[in-house]
Tab-separated table of N, CA, C and O in Angstrom:
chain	number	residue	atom	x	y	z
A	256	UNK	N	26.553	19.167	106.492
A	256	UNK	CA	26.956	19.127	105.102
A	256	UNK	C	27.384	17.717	104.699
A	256	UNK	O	27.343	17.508	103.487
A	257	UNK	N	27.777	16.733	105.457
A	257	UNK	CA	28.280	15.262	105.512
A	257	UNK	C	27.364	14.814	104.718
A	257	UNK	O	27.609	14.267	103.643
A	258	UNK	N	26.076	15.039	105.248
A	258	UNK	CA	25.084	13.975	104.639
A	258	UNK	C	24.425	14.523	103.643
A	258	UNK	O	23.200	14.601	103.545
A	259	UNK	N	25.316	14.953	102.810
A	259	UNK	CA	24.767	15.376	101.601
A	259	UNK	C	24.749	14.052	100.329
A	259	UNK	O	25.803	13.554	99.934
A	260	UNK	N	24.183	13.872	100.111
A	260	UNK	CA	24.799	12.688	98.956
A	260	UNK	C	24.685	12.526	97.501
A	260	UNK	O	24.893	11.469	96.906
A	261	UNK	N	24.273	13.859	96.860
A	261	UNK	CA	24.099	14.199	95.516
A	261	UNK	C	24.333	15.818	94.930
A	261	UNK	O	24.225	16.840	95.607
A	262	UNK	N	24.594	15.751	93.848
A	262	UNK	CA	24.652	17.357	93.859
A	262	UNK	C	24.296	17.103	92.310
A	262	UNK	O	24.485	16.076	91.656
A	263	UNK	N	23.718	18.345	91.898
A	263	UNK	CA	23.335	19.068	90.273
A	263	UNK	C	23.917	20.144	89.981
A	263	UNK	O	23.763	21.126	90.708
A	264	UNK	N	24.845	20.204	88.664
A	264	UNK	CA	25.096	21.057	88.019
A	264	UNK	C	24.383	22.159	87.752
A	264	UNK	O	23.431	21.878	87.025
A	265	UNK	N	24.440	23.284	88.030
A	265	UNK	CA	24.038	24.842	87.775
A	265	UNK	C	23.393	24.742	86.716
A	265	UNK	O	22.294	25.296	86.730
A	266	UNK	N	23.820	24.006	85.398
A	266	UNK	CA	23.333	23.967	84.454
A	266	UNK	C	22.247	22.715	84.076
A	266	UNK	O	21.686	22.697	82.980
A	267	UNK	N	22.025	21.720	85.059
A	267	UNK	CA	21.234	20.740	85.358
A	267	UNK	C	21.240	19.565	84.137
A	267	UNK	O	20.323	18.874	83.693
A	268	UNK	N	23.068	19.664	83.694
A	268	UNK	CA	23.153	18.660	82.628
A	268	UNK	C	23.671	17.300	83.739
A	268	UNK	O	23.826	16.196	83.217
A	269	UNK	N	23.727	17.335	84.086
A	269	UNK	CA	25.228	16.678	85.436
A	269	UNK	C	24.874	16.859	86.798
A	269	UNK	O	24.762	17.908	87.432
A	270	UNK	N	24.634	15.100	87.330
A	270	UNK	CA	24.373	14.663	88.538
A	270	UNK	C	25.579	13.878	89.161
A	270	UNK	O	25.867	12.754	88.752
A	271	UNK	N	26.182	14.420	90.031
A	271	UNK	CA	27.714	13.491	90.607
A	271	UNK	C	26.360	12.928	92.329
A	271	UNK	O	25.512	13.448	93.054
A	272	UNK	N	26.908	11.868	92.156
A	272	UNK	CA	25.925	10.737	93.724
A	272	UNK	C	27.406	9.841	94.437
A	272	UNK	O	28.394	9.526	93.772
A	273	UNK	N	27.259	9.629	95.579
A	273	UNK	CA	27.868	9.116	96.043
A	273	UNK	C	27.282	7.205	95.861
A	273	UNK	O	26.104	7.033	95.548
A	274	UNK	N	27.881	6.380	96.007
A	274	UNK	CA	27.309	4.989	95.689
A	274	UNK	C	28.283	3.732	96.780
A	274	UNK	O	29.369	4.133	97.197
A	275	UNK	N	28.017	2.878	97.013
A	275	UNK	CA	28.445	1.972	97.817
A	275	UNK	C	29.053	3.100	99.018
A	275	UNK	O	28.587	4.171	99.407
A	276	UNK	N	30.377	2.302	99.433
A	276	UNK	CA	30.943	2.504	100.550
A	276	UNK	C	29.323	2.894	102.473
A	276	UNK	O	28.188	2.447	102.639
A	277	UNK	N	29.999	3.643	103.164
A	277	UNK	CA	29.078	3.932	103.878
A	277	UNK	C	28.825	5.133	104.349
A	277	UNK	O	28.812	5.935	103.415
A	278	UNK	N	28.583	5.715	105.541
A	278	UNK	CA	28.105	7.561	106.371
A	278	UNK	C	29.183	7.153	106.841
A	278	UNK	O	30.043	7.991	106.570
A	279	UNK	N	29.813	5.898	107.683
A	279	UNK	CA	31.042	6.544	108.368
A	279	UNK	C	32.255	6.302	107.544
A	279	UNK	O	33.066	7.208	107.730
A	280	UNK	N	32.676	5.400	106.693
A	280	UNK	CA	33.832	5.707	105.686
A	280	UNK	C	33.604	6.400	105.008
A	280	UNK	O	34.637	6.861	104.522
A	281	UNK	N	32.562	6.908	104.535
A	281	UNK	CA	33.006	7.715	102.676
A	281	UNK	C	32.576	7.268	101.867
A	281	UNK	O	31.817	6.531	102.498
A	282	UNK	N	32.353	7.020	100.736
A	282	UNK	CA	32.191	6.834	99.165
A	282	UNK	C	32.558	7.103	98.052
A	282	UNK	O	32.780	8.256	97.681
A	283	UNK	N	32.698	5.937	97.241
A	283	UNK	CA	32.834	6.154	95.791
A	283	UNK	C	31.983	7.305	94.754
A	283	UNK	O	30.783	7.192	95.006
A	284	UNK	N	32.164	8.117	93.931
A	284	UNK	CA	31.441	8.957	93.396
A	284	UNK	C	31.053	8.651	92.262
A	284	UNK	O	31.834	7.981	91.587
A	285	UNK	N	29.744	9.027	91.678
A	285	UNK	CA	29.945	8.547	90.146
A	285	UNK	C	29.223	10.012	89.579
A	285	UNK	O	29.008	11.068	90.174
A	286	UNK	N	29.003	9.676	88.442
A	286	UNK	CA	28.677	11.300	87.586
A	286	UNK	C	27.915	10.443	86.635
A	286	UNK	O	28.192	9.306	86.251
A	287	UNK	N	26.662	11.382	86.254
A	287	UNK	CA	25.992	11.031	85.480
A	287	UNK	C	25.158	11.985	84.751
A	287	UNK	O	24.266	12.735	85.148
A	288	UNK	N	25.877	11.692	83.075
A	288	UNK	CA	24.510	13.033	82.740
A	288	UNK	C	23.361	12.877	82.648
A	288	UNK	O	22.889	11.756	82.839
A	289	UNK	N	22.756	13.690	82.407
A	289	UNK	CA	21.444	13.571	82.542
A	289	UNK	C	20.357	12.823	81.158
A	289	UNK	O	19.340	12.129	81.172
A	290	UNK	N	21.059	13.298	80.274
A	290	UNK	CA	20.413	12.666	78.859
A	290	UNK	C	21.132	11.154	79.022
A	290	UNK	O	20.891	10.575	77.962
A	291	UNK	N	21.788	10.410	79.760
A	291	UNK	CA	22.455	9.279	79.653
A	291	UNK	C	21.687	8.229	80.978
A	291	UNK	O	21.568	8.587	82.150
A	292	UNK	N	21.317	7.125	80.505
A	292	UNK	CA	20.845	6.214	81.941
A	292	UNK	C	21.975	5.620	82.824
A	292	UNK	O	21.598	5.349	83.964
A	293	UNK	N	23.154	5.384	82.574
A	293	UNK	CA	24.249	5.165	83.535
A	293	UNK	C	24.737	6.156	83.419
A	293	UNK	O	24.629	7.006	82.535
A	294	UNK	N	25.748	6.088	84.982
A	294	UNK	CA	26.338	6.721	85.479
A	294	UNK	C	27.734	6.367	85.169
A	294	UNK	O	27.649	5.429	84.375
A	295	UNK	N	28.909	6.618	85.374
A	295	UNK	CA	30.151	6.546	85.289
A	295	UNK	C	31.389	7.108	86.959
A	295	UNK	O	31.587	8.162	87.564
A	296	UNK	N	31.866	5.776	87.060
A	296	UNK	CA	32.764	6.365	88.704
A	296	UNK	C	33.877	7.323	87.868
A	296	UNK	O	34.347	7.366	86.731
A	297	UNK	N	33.995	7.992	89.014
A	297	UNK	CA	34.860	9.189	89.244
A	297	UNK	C	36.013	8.601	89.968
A	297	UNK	O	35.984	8.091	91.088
A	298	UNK	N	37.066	8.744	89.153
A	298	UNK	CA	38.256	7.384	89.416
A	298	UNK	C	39.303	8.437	90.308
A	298	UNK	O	39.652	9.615	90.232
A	299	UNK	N	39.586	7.211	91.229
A	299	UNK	CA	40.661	7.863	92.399
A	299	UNK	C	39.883	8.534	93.628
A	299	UNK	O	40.580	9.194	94.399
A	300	UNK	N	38.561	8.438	93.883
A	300	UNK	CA	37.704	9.035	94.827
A	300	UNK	C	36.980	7.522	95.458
A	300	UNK	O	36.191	6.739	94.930
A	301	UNK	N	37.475	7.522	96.478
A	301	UNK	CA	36.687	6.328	97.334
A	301	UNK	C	36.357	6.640	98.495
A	301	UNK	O	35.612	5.781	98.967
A	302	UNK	N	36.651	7.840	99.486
A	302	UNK	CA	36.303	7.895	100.660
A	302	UNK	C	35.396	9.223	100.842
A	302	UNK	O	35.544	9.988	101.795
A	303	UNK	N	34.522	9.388	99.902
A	303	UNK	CA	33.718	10.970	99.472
A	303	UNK	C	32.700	11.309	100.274
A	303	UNK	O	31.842	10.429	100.341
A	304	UNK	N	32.368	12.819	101.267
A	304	UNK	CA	31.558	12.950	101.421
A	304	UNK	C	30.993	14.316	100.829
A	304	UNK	O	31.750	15.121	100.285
A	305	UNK	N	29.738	14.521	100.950
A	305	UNK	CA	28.872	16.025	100.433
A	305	UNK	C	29.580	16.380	99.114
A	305	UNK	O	30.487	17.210	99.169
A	306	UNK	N	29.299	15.911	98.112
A	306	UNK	CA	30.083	15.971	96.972
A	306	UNK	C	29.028	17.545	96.667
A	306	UNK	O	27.961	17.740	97.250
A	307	UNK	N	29.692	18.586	95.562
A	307	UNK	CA	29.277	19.441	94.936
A	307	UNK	C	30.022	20.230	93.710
A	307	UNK	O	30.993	19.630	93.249
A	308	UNK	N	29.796	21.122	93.292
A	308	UNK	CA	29.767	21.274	91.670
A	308	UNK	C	30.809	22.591	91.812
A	308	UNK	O	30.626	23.459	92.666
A	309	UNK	N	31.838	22.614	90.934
A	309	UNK	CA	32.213	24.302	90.490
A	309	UNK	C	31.131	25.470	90.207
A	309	UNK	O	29.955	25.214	89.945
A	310	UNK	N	31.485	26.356	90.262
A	310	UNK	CA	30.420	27.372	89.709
A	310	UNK	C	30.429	27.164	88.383
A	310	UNK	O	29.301	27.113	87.893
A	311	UNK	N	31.451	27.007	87.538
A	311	UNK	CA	31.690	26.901	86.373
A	311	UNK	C	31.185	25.194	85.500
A	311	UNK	O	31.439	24.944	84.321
A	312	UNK	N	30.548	24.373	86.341
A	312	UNK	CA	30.823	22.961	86.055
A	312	UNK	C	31.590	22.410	85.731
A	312	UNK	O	31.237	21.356	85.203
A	313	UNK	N	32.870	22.627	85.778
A	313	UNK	CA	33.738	21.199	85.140
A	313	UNK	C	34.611	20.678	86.485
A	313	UNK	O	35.587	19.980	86.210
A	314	UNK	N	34.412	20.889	87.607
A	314	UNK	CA	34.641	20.106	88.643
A	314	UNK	C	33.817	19.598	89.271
A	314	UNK	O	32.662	19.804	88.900
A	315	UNK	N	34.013	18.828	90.338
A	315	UNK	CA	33.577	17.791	91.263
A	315	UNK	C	34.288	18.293	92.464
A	315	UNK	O	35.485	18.434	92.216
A	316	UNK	N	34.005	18.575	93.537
A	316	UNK	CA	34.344	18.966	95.104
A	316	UNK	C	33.791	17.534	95.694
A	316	UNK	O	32.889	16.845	95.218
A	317	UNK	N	34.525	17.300	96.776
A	317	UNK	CA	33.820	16.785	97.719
A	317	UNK	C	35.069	16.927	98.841
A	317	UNK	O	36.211	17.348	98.656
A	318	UNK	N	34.616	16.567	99.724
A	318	UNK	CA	35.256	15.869	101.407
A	318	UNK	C	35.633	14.885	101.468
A	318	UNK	O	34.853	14.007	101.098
A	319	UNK	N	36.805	14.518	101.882
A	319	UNK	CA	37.731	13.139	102.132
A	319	UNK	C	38.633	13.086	102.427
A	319	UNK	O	39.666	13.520	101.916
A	320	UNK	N	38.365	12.252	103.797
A	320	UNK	CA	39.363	11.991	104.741
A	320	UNK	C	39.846	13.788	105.122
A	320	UNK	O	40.796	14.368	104.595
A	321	UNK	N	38.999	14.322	106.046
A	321	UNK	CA	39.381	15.607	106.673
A	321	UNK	C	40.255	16.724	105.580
A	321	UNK	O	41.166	17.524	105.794
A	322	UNK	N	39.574	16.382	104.466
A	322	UNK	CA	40.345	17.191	103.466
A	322	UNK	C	39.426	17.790	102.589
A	322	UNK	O	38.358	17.203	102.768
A	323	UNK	N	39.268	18.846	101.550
A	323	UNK	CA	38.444	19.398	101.203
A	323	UNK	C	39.210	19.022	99.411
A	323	UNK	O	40.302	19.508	99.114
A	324	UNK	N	38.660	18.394	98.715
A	324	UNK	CA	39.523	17.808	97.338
A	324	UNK	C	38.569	17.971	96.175
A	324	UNK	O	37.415	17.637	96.444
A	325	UNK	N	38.838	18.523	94.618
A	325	UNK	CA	38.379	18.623	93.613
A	325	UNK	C	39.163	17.144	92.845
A	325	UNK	O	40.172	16.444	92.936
A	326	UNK	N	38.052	17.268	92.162
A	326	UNK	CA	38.440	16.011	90.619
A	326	UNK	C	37.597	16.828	89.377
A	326	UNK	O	36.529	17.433	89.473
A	327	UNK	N	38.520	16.612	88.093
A	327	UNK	CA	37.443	17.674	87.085
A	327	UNK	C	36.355	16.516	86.512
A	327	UNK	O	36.556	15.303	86.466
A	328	UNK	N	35.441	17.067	86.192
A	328	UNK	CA	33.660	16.076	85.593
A	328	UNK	C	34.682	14.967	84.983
A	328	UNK	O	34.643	13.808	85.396
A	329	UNK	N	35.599	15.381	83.977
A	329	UNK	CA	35.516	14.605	82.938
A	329	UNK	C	36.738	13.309	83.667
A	329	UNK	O	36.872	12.269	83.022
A	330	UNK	N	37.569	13.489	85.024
A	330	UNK	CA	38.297	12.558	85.556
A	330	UNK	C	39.810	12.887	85.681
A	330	UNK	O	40.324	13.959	85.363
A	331	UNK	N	40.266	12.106	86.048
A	331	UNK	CA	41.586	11.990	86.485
A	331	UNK	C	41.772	12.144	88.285
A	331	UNK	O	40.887	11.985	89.125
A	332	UNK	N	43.417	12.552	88.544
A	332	UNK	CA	43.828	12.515	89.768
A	332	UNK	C	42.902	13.697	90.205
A	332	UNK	O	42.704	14.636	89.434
A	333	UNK	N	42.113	13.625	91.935
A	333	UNK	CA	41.675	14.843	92.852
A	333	UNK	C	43.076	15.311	93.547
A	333	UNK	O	43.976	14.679	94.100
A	334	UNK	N	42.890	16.529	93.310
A	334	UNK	CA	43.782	17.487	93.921
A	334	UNK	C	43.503	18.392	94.809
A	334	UNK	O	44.388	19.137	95.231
């Protein structure tokens, strides 16, 4: 599941990718809709792996640092 490095929204508006960092630290996340050509980072997430989607879309899951952590699409602190 580590080497996952993208995920799509259920509803296939919303692509969250992992970007810089590396496989053995982690990564920065960014989100990007789909009608939009940039992407935007997902602030406070730097060590991310196998990022994936709520059922509902308005979160962001991923793995970091031996922890299992949400951030919602639109940002702020992962909890």
């Amino acid at each position: 599941m580590a080497d996952r490095d993208l995920a799509l929204s259920r509803d296939g508006r919303h692509l969250v990718y992992r970007y810089g960092g590396s496989n053995s630290t982690g990564s920065p996340l960014m989100v990007r809709a789909m009608d939009q050509l940039a992407g935007r980072p997902l602030t406070n997430v730097a060590y991310a792996y196998a990022p994936f989607f709520s059922p509902d879309g308005r979160w962001v899951g991923f793995f970091e640092t031996g922890s299992i952590k949400k951030v919602a699409l639109l940002g702020g602190v992962p909890v």
